[in-house]
mmCIF file of C-alpha atoms in Angstrom:
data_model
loop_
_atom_site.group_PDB
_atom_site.id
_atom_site.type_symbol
_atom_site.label_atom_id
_atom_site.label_comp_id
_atom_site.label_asym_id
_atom_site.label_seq_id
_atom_site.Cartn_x
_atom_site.Cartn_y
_atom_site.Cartn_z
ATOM 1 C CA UNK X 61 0.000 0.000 0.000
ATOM 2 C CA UNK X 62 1.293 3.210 -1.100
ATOM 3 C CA UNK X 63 2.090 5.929 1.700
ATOM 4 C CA UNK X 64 -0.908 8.803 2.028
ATOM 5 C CA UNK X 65 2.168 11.086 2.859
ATOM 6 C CA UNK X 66 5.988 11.919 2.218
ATOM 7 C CA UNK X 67 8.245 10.885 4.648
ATOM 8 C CA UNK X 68 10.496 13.368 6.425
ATOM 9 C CA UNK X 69 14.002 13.272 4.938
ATOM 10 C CA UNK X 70 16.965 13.003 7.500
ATOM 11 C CA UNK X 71 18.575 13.961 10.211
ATOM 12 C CA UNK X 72 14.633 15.526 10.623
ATOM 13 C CA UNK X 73 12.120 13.051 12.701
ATOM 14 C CA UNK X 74 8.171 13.027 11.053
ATOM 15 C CA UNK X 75 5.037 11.975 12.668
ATOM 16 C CA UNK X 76 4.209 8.666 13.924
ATOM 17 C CA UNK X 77 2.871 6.497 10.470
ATOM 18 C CA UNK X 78 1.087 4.518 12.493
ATOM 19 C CA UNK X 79 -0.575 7.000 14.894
ATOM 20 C CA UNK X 80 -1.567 9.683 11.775
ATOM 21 C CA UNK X 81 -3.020 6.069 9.842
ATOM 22 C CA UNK X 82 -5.264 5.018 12.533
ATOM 23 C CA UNK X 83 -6.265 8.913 12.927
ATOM 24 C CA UNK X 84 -7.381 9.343 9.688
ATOM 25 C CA UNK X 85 -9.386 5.779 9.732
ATOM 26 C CA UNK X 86 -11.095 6.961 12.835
ATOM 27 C CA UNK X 87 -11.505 10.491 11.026
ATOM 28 C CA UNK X 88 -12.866 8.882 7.685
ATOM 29 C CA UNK X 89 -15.545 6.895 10.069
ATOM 30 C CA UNK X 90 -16.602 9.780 11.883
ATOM 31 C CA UNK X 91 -17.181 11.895 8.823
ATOM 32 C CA UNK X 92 -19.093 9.230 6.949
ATOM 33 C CA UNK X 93 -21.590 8.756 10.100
ATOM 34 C CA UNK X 94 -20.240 4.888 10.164
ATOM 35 C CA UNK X 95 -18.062 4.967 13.515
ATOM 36 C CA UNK X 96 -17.099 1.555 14.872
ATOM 37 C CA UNK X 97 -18.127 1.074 18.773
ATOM 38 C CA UNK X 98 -15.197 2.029 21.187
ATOM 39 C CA UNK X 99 -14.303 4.977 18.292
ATOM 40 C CA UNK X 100 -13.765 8.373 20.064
ATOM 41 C CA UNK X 101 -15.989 11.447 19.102
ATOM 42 C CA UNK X 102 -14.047 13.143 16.602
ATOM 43 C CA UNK X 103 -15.173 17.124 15.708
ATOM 44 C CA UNK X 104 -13.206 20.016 14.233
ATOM 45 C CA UNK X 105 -12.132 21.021 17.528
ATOM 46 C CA UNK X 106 -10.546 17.839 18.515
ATOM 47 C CA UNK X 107 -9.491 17.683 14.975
ATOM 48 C CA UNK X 108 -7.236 21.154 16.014
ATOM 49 C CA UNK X 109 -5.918 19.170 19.325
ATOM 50 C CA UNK X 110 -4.553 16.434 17.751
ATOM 51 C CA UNK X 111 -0.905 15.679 18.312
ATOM 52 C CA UNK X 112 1.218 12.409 17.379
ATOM 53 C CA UNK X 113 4.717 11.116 18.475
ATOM 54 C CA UNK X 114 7.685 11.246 16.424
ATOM 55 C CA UNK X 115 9.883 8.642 14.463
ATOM 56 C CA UNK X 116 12.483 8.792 11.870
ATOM 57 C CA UNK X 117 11.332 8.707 8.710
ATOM 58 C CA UNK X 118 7.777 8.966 9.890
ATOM 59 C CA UNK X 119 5.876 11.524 7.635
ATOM 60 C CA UNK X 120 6.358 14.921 6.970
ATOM 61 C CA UNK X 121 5.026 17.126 10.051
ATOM 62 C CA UNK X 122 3.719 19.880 6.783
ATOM 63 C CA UNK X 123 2.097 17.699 4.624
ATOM 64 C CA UNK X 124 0.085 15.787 7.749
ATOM 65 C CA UNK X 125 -0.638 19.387 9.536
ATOM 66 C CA UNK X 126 -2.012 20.857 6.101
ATOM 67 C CA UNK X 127 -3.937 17.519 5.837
ATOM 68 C CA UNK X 128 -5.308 18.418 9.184
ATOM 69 C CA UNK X 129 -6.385 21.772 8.647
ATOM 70 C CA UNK X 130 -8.257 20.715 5.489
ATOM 71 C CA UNK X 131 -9.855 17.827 7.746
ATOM 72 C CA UNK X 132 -10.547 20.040 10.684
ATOM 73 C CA UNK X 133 -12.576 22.433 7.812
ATOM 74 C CA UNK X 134 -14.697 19.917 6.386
ATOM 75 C CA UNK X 135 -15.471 18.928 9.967
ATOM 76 C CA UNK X 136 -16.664 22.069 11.096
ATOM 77 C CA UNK X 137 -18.914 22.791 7.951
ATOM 78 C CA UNK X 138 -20.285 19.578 8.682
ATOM 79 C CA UNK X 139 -21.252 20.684 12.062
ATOM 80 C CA UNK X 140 -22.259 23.586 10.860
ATOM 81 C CA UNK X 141 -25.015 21.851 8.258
ATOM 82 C CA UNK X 142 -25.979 19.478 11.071
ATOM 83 C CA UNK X 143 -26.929 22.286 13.374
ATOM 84 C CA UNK X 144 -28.505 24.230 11.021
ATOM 85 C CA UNK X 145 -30.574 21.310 10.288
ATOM 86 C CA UNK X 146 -31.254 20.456 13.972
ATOM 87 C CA UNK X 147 -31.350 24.483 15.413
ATOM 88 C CA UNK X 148 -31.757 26.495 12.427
ATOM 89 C CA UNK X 149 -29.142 28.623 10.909
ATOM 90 C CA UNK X 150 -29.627 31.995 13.269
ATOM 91 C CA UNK X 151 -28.586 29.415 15.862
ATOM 92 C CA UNK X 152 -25.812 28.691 14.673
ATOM 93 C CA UNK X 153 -25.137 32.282 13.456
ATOM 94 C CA UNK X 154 -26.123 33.685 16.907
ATOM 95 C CA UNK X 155 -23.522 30.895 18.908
ATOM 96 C CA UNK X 156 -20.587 32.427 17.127
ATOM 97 C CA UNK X 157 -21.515 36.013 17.288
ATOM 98 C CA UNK X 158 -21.923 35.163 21.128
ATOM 99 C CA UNK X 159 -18.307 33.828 20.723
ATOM 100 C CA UNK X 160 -17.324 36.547 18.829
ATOM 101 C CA UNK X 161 -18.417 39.046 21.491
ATOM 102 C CA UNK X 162 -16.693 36.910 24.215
ATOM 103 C CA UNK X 163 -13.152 37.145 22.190
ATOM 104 C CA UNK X 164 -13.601 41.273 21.614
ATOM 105 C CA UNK X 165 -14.416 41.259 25.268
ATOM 106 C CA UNK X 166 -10.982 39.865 26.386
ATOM 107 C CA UNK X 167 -9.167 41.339 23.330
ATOM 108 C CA UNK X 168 -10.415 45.003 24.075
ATOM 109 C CA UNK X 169 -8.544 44.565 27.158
ATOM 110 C CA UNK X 170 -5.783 47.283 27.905
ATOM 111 C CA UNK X 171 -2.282 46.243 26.540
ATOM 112 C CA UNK X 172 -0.057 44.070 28.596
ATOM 113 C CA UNK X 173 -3.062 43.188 30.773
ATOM 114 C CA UNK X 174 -5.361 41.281 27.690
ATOM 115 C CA UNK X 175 -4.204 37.581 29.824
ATOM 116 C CA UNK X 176 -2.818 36.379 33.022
ATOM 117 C CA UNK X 177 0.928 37.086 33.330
ATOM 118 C CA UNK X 178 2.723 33.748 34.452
ATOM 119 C CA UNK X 179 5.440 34.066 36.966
ATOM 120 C CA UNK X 180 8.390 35.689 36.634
ATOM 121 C CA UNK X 181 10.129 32.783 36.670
ATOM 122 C CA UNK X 182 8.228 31.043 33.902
ATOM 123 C CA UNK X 183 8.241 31.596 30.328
ATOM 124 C CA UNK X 184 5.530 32.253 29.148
ATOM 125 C CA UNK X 185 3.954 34.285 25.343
ATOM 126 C CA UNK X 186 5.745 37.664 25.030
ATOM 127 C CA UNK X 187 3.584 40.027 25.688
ATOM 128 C CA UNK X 188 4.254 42.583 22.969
ATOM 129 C CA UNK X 189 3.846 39.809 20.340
ATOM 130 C CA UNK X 190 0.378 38.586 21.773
ATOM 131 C CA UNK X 191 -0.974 42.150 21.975
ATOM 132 C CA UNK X 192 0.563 42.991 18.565
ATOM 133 C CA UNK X 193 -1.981 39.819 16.928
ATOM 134 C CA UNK X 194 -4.450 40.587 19.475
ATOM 135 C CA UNK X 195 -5.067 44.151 17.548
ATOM 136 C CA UNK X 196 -4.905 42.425 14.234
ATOM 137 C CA UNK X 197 -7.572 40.471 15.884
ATOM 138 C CA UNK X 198 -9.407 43.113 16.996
ATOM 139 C CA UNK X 199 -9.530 45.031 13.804
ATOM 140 C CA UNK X 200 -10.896 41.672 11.990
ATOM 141 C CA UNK X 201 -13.793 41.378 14.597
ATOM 142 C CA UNK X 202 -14.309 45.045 14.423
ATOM 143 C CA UNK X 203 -13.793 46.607 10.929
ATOM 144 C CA UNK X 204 -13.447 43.044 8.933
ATOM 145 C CA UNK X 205 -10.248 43.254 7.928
ATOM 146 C CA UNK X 206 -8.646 40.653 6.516
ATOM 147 C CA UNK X 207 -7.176 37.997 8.569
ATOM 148 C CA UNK X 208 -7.507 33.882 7.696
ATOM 149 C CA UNK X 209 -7.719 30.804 9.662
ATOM 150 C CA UNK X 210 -4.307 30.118 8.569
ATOM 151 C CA UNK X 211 -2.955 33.388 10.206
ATOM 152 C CA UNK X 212 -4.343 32.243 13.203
ATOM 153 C CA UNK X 213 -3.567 28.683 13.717
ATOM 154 C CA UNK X 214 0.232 29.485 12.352
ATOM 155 C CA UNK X 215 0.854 32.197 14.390
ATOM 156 C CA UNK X 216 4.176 32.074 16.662
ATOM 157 C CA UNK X 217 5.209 34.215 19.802
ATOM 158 C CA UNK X 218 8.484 34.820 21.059
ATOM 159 C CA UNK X 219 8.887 33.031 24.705
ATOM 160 C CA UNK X 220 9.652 35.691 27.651
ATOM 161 C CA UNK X 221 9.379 35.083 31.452
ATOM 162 C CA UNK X 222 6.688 36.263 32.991
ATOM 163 C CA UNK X 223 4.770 36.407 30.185
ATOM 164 C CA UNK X 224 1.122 35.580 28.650
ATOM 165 C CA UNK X 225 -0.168 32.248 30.281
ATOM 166 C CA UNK X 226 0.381 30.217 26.676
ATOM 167 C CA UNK X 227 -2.412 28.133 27.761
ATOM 168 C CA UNK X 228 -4.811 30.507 28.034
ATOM 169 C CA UNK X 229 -3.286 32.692 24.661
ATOM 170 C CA UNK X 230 -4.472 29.298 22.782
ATOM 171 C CA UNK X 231 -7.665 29.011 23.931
ATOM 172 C CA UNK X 232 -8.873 32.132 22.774
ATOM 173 C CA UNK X 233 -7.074 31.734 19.768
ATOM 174 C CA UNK X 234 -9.233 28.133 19.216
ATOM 175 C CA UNK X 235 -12.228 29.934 19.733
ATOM 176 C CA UNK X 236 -10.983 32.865 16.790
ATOM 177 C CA UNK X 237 -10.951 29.563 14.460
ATOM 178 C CA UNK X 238 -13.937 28.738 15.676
ATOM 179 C CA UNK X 239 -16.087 31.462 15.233
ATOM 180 C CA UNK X 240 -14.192 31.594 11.630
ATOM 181 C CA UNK X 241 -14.747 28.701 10.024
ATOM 182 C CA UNK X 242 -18.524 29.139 12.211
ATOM 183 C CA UNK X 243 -18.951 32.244 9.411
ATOM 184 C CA UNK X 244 -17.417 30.970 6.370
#
């Protein structure tokens, strides 16, 4: 059987062929409404959480993470359709401008005080960075300019001690992709 991705070329390590294999079965299940029992629930969101191991020669880390973002879309316009079917579109539409309003919120925070501050001693997301994206952010929510779900799910801050609580940076920035590919 032929391999559904490159492998990564030496000295660099790629992800897990048998982990990202038995992903994408359980992925191709869910999506086709046939899971088998014991299957986990997969959605877009968990879709976004998904991590696998390394190995040498396993497959290239780009190829299976831009398989995953096109995954994680199709996902979440398939939740979308299914909740429009069960709630009604303006359900749907109303849940992510609720979101929506929840990420301005916390974005239209004054700078340097948008997330919790870890301590001193701990690195954390510099702050200037986050704050820098969190306007870009802001103006997309606000004035619609032009951001994409790519922006946000490859966007990189600098480490700094006492920085922005990275844990709590990425949840907000799941929700952002959420209430994204919610509008598409």
């Amino acid at each position: 059987m032929s391999s559904p991705f490159p492998r990564a070329r030496k000295p660099k390590l790629g992800y897990h062929t048998g982990e990202v294999d038995e992903f994408l079965r359980l992925a191709r299940r869910a999506y086709d409404g046939t899971p088998a029992p014991g299957d986990r629930a997969i959605t877009a969101e968990s879709i976004r959480l998904t991590a696998f191991g390394m190995q040498k020669h396993g497959y290239s880390t780009d190829h299976v993470d831009a398989a995953l973002e096109r995954l994680e879309d199709a996902f979440a316009a398939q939740e979308r359709r299914t909740s429009a079917l069960l709630y009604g579109q303006e359900a749907w539409l109303r849940e992510a401008r609720t979101t929506a309003q929840v990420i301005a919120n916390r974005l239209g925070r004054p700078e340097h005080h948008r997330f919790e501050r870890v301590n001193p001693l701990v690195t954390g997301y510099r702050v200037e960075d986050v704050d820098r994206f969190a306007d870009k952010l802001t103006r997309y929510f606000r004035d619609g300019w032009p951001i994409s779900v790519d922006d946000v799910r490859t966007v990189t801050f600098r480490p700094q001690r006492g920085g922005y609580r990275e844990a709590q940076v990425d949840l907000v920035l799941d929700a952002v992709v959420d209430v994204m590919l919610a509008v598409r």
